[in-house]
Amino acid sequence: MKVAVASGKGGTGKTIISTALALAWGRTALLDCDVEAPNAHLLIRPEITGREIVTRLVPRVEEELCTHCGLCAEFCRYHALAVLPKRWMVFDELCHSCGGCQIVCPTDAIVESSRPLGELVTGHRDELLFVQGILNNGETQPVPVIREVLGRSPEDRDVVIDSPPGASCSMLTVAAAADIVLLAAEPTPFGFHDLKMAVRAIRELGRPMAVVINRSDWGDGSVRRFCDDEHLPVLLEIPHLREVAEGYTRALPLTQSAPHLTPDLIRLRAKLQALITEAAA
Amino acid sequence: MKVCVTASHEGIDAPVDDRFGRAPYFVIVDTETLETTSIANSTVNESHGAGVSSATTVAQSGAEALVTAHCGPRAFDVLNAAGIKVFAAQPGTVREAIEAFQNGVLTQLAEADAPAGGLRR
């Protein structure tokens, strides 16, 4: 199975939970899809064995063929192109690599050129396979890098995906690739607000969801009530533990900082599997 | 010559709008005749690329100068490529901006002075 650990708000415990699950379950893969700020490697400490450049296609013009008719710029939904009487300009950072400008060009003046966007890092720690995507600084489009990471998802083992925060394209790209989305919820007003947004967005995709409430001893219980009202199974509640916070500052995964939670993490595997089976039925 | 002023409404007496890419109107004024054309900005609500598209619109209007308060880097690149000079607007109406332009009291922007993607406010 493929489990995406997502949240809405950042800092609710996605990385702590996803790395802990991957480590507790043994022979797994951990995909770090939080490509704008990947940090799962700090807790996994994998041996890195591969680094590849991730590229994407952007348009370039053959000036002698361009009539400056402007059809490409008119087509471009993202305004990545500006066509002036004597100049053709492209803003790579706005381009979504759809290739539409090339298709609409009546004189075949547009060619596609590949541009580095980020990096794909692979490695392992014992039996755990580790894949991480890194978006280059200044780049604004994480999704192509995320897709590359997801493309390395192995079929011979369970896969845990550390999702980007938010409830936009990045997170939904990951959620759509998973069999189930495990939401790391935090009972703060901000955490609760974003949890509701994430739930709404993931529901549109029709993916089954479950919740882990992190720092579960905080707040007024409204996150728990929301989950019950929305029929979101709460699979685990982790209170705010000093040893977890201390362990995190020393880059220790939950399996080491709070080993008493490991049996719960292992039991989560069967619970998630059951929810996937139930959703498919 | 034709000068474009960013404005919140149509016409020469409209107030100057201090954004470029997301200004509601581009008012094009012929400085000789004060003949005025107002172009509604189709990219007011765009999340990205409003500057590029707006700069193209201004270039197509035949304006040789632009008076606006702030201009982002991509819009500035396109305006520059089109040979359009950018001048910093003072608060007031389009008519006042044109007068100030003709009196030579407006400062020309040498580079973009706003972040890409618009001013957050």
mmCIF file of C-alpha atoms in Angstrom, chain B:
data_model
loop_
_atom_site.group_PDB
_atom_site.id
_atom_site.type_symbol
_atom_site.label_atom_id
_atom_site.label_comp_id
_atom_site.label_asym_id
_atom_site.label_seq_id
_atom_site.Cartn_x
_atom_site.Cartn_y
_atom_site.Cartn_z
ATOM 1 C CA MET B 1 3.168 60.852 -28.380
ATOM 2 C CA LYS B 2 0.922 58.348 -26.614
ATOM 3 C CA VAL B 3 1.352 57.875 -22.878
ATOM 4 C CA CYS B 4 -0.280 55.148 -20.802
ATOM 5 C CA VAL B 5 -1.384 55.859 -17.231
ATOM 6 C CA THR B 6 -2.655 53.105 -14.900
ATOM 7 C CA ALA B 7 -6.037 54.084 -13.503
ATOM 8 C CA SER B 8 -8.843 52.791 -11.322
ATOM 9 C CA HIS B 9 -11.549 53.895 -13.782
ATOM 10 C CA GLU B 10 -11.975 54.832 -17.430
ATOM 11 C CA GLY B 11 -11.223 58.296 -18.760
ATOM 12 C CA ILE B 12 -8.795 61.143 -18.292
ATOM 13 C CA ASP B 13 -10.225 62.237 -14.931
ATOM 14 C CA ALA B 14 -9.905 58.811 -13.328
ATOM 15 C CA PRO B 15 -7.621 58.479 -10.297
ATOM 16 C CA VAL B 16 -4.181 56.993 -10.956
ATOM 17 C CA ASP B 17 -3.944 53.371 -9.719
ATOM 18 C CA ASP B 18 -0.636 52.605 -8.073
ATOM 19 C CA ARG B 19 -0.348 49.024 -9.333
ATOM 20 C CA PHE B 20 0.703 48.114 -12.831
ATOM 21 C CA GLY B 21 -0.192 44.489 -13.649
ATOM 22 C CA ARG B 22 -3.408 44.582 -11.686
ATOM 23 C CA ALA B 23 -4.557 48.155 -12.370
ATOM 24 C CA PRO B 24 -8.213 48.042 -13.494
ATOM 25 C CA TYR B 25 -7.638 50.309 -16.529
ATOM 26 C CA PHE B 26 -4.894 51.462 -18.838
ATOM 27 C CA VAL B 27 -5.737 54.981 -20.000
ATOM 28 C CA ILE B 28 -3.852 55.890 -23.174
ATOM 29 C CA VAL B 29 -3.588 59.647 -23.744
ATOM 30 C CA ASP B 30 -2.281 61.416 -26.832
ATOM 31 C CA THR B 31 -0.232 64.248 -25.337
ATOM 32 C CA GLU B 32 -0.862 66.531 -28.371
ATOM 33 C CA THR B 33 -4.637 66.221 -28.616
ATOM 34 C CA LEU B 34 -5.517 64.754 -25.169
ATOM 35 C CA GLU B 35 -7.486 62.132 -27.092
ATOM 36 C CA THR B 36 -8.067 59.308 -24.609
ATOM 37 C CA THR B 37 -8.598 55.564 -24.970
ATOM 38 C CA SER B 38 -9.299 53.402 -21.908
ATOM 39 C CA ILE B 39 -8.420 49.711 -22.023
ATOM 40 C CA ALA B 40 -9.892 47.414 -19.353
ATOM 41 C CA ASN B 41 -7.173 45.205 -17.881
ATOM 42 C CA SER B 42 -8.123 41.571 -18.378
ATOM 43 C CA THR B 43 -5.563 40.326 -15.857
ATOM 44 C CA VAL B 44 -6.750 42.197 -12.724
ATOM 45 C CA ASN B 45 -7.498 38.938 -10.933
ATOM 46 C CA GLU B 46 -4.665 36.750 -12.253
ATOM 47 C CA SER B 47 -2.497 35.068 -9.651
ATOM 48 C CA HIS B 48 0.579 35.060 -11.894
ATOM 49 C CA GLY B 49 1.754 36.713 -15.068
ATOM 50 C CA ALA B 50 -0.418 39.842 -14.858
ATOM 51 C CA GLY B 51 2.636 42.054 -15.412
ATOM 52 C CA VAL B 52 3.748 40.235 -18.570
ATOM 53 C CA SER B 53 0.298 40.331 -20.054
ATOM 54 C CA SER B 54 -0.324 43.974 -19.065
ATOM 55 C CA ALA B 55 3.015 45.087 -20.490
ATOM 56 C CA THR B 56 2.096 43.401 -23.784
ATOM 57 C CA THR B 57 -1.253 45.212 -23.770
ATOM 58 C CA VAL B 58 0.480 48.567 -23.234
ATOM 59 C CA ALA B 59 2.995 47.797 -25.988
ATOM 60 C CA GLN B 60 0.160 46.933 -28.395
ATOM 61 C CA SER B 61 -1.598 50.215 -27.561
ATOM 62 C CA GLY B 62 1.228 52.136 -29.175
ATOM 63 C CA ALA B 63 2.158 53.987 -25.970
ATOM 64 C CA GLU B 64 5.774 55.118 -25.779
ATOM 65 C CA ALA B 65 5.766 55.868 -22.069
ATOM 66 C CA LEU B 66 4.015 54.456 -19.020
ATOM 67 C CA VAL B 67 3.127 56.348 -15.848
ATOM 68 C CA THR B 68 2.431 54.053 -12.894
ATOM 69 C CA ALA B 69 3.452 53.873 -9.256
ATOM 70 C CA HIS B 70 5.030 50.449 -9.064
ATOM 71 C CA CYS B 71 6.231 47.947 -11.621
ATOM 72 C CA GLY B 72 7.429 44.364 -11.119
ATOM 73 C CA PRO B 73 10.506 42.770 -12.709
ATOM 74 C CA ARG B 74 8.815 40.775 -15.470
ATOM 75 C CA ALA B 75 6.585 43.658 -16.546
ATOM 76 C CA PHE B 76 9.628 45.915 -16.559
ATOM 77 C CA ASP B 77 11.548 43.473 -18.791
ATOM 78 C CA VAL B 78 8.730 43.401 -21.345
ATOM 79 C CA LEU B 79 8.248 47.204 -21.277
ATOM 80 C CA ASN B 80 11.975 47.661 -21.676
ATOM 81 C CA ALA B 81 12.067 45.268 -24.634
ATOM 82 C CA ALA B 82 9.193 47.212 -26.194
ATOM 83 C CA GLY B 83 11.124 50.480 -25.717
ATOM 84 C CA ILE B 84 8.533 51.894 -23.320
ATOM 85 C CA LYS B 85 9.927 54.201 -20.643
ATOM 86 C CA VAL B 86 8.409 53.871 -17.177
ATOM 87 C CA PHE B 87 7.763 56.918 -14.975
ATOM 88 C CA ALA B 88 6.795 57.022 -11.296
ATOM 89 C CA ALA B 89 3.310 58.440 -10.778
ATOM 90 C CA GLN B 90 2.287 60.879 -8.050
ATOM 91 C CA PRO B 91 -1.169 60.525 -6.478
ATOM 92 C CA GLY B 92 -3.806 62.358 -8.543
ATOM 93 C CA THR B 93 -5.776 61.964 -11.741
ATOM 94 C CA VAL B 94 -4.693 60.730 -15.169
ATOM 95 C CA ARG B 95 -4.918 64.328 -16.444
ATOM 96 C CA GLU B 96 -2.571 65.526 -13.673
ATOM 97 C CA ALA B 97 -0.195 62.665 -14.402
ATOM 98 C CA ILE B 98 -0.071 63.647 -18.088
ATOM 99 C CA GLU B 99 0.603 67.295 -17.161
ATOM 100 C CA ALA B 100 3.385 66.265 -14.797
ATOM 101 C CA PHE B 101 4.803 64.023 -17.531
ATOM 102 C CA GLN B 102 4.795 66.866 -20.045
ATOM 103 C CA ASN B 103 6.381 69.235 -17.538
ATOM 104 C CA GLY B 104 9.190 66.724 -17.125
ATOM 105 C CA VAL B 105 8.806 66.442 -13.348
ATOM 106 C CA LEU B 106 8.239 62.681 -13.178
ATOM 107 C CA THR B 107 11.141 60.402 -12.295
ATOM 108 C CA GLN B 108 11.947 57.651 -14.776
ATOM 109 C CA LEU B 109 12.288 54.205 -13.193
ATOM 110 C CA ALA B 110 15.636 52.634 -13.989
ATOM 111 C CA GLU B 111 14.542 49.226 -12.759
ATOM 112 C CA ALA B 112 11.577 47.327 -11.368
ATOM 113 C CA ASP B 113 10.593 48.514 -7.900
ATOM 114 C CA ALA B 114 8.001 45.924 -6.883
ATOM 115 C CA PRO B 115 8.249 42.173 -6.320
ATOM 116 C CA ALA B 116 7.059 39.706 -8.969
ATOM 117 C CA GLY B 117 3.467 38.638 -8.441
ATOM 118 C CA GLY B 118 2.209 42.026 -7.276
ATOM 119 C CA LEU B 119 2.292 44.074 -4.115
ATOM 120 C CA ARG B 120 0.863 42.180 -1.168
ATOM 121 C CA ARG B 121 -1.492 44.326 0.798
#
